[in-house]
Amino acid sequence: MLALSRKQGESIMIGSDIELTVLEVKGDQIKIGINAPKSVPVYRKEIYAQIQEENRATAASIDIESLKKLF
């Protein structure tokens, strides 16, 4: 993991098209702005984990034999 220090108003570039900007610092919270192409999905980690779990559960419930009959 790369750890960088930034002050309010400063940014970090990821690749050439994703910019993270520190918008505000209040106590133990930091507000971050993300500027990325619309083709790049951006999720909070807990939401991303929930999506992954739902995808795994859906994949596990698929009846392979019924799927084979479709083809």
mmCIF file of C-alpha atoms in Angstrom:
data_model
loop_
_atom_site.group_PDB
_atom_site.id
_atom_site.type_symbol
_atom_site.label_atom_id
_atom_site.label_comp_id
_atom_site.label_asym_id
_atom_site.label_seq_id
_atom_site.Cartn_x
_atom_site.Cartn_y
_atom_site.Cartn_z
ATOM 1 C CA MET A 1 0.000 0.000 0.000
ATOM 2 C CA LEU A 2 1.213 3.441 -0.899
ATOM 3 C CA ALA A 3 0.565 6.034 1.825
ATOM 4 C CA LEU A 4 0.629 9.695 0.805
ATOM 5 C CA SER A 5 0.072 12.865 2.795
ATOM 6 C CA ARG A 6 -2.135 15.549 1.266
ATOM 7 C CA LYS A 7 -3.559 18.791 2.590
ATOM 8 C CA GLN A 8 -7.006 20.190 1.917
ATOM 9 C CA GLY A 9 -7.272 21.171 -1.746
ATOM 10 C CA GLU A 10 -4.395 18.910 -2.838
ATOM 11 C CA SER A 11 -4.880 15.972 -5.210
ATOM 12 C CA ILE A 12 -3.530 12.557 -6.105
ATOM 13 C CA MET A 13 -3.602 11.184 -9.658
ATOM 14 C CA ILE A 14 -4.249 7.494 -10.354
ATOM 15 C CA GLY A 15 -3.135 6.787 -13.873
ATOM 16 C CA SER A 16 -3.815 9.653 -16.245
ATOM 17 C CA ASP A 17 -7.563 9.955 -15.793
ATOM 18 C CA ILE A 18 -8.516 9.499 -12.116
ATOM 19 C CA GLU A 19 -8.016 12.364 -9.670
ATOM 20 C CA LEU A 20 -8.635 12.194 -5.913
ATOM 21 C CA THR A 21 -8.886 15.556 -4.155
ATOM 22 C CA VAL A 22 -9.003 16.211 -0.405
ATOM 23 C CA LEU A 23 -12.006 18.527 -0.133
ATOM 24 C CA GLU A 24 -12.358 18.932 3.615
ATOM 25 C CA VAL A 25 -10.852 17.720 6.885
ATOM 26 C CA LYS A 26 -13.018 17.831 10.040
ATOM 27 C CA GLY A 27 -11.795 15.987 13.116
ATOM 28 C CA ASP A 28 -11.468 12.311 12.208
ATOM 29 C CA GLN A 29 -13.361 12.622 8.896
ATOM 30 C CA ILE A 30 -12.002 13.488 5.479
ATOM 31 C CA LYS A 31 -14.178 14.441 2.501
ATOM 32 C CA ILE A 32 -12.668 13.206 -0.771
ATOM 33 C CA GLY A 33 -13.681 14.197 -4.295
ATOM 34 C CA ILE A 34 -13.216 11.675 -7.091
ATOM 35 C CA ASN A 35 -12.978 12.722 -10.709
ATOM 36 C CA ALA A 36 -13.020 9.642 -12.950
ATOM 37 C CA PRO A 37 -14.406 8.656 -16.342
ATOM 38 C CA LYS A 38 -18.015 7.436 -16.276
ATOM 39 C CA SER A 39 -16.760 4.028 -17.438
ATOM 40 C CA VAL A 40 -14.907 3.567 -14.112
ATOM 41 C CA PRO A 41 -17.253 2.415 -11.341
ATOM 42 C CA VAL A 42 -16.595 4.029 -7.949
ATOM 43 C CA TYR A 43 -18.041 2.426 -4.792
ATOM 44 C CA ARG A 44 -17.552 2.697 -1.050
ATOM 45 C CA LYS A 45 -15.775 -0.484 0.044
ATOM 46 C CA GLU A 46 -18.699 -1.811 2.113
ATOM 47 C CA ILE A 47 -21.065 -1.409 -0.861
ATOM 48 C CA TYR A 48 -18.560 -3.101 -3.184
ATOM 49 C CA ALA A 49 -18.274 -6.059 -0.769
ATOM 50 C CA GLN A 50 -22.075 -6.348 -0.640
ATOM 51 C CA ILE A 51 -22.300 -6.386 -4.450
ATOM 52 C CA GLN A 52 -19.619 -9.101 -4.618
ATOM 53 C CA GLU A 53 -21.454 -11.243 -2.044
ATOM 54 C CA GLU A 54 -24.758 -10.896 -3.905
ATOM 55 C CA ASN A 55 -23.024 -11.890 -7.160
ATOM 56 C CA ARG A 56 -21.528 -14.987 -5.490
ATOM 57 C CA ALA A 57 -24.907 -15.971 -4.031
ATOM 58 C CA THR A 58 -26.617 -15.561 -7.408
ATOM 59 C CA ALA A 59 -23.933 -17.581 -9.188
ATOM 60 C CA ALA A 60 -24.245 -20.370 -6.605
ATOM 61 C CA SER A 61 -28.025 -20.596 -7.115
ATOM 62 C CA ILE A 62 -27.862 -21.111 -10.903
ATOM 63 C CA ASP A 63 -28.970 -24.562 -12.078
ATOM 64 C CA ILE A 64 -26.221 -25.599 -14.499
ATOM 65 C CA GLU A 65 -28.308 -28.335 -16.159
ATOM 66 C CA SER A 66 -31.124 -25.892 -16.958
ATOM 67 C CA LEU A 67 -28.578 -23.470 -18.337
ATOM 68 C CA LYS A 68 -27.043 -26.173 -20.558
ATOM 69 C CA LYS A 69 -30.493 -26.913 -22.049
ATOM 70 C CA LEU A 70 -30.692 -23.335 -23.270
ATOM 71 C CA PHE A 71 -27.680 -23.895 -25.497
#
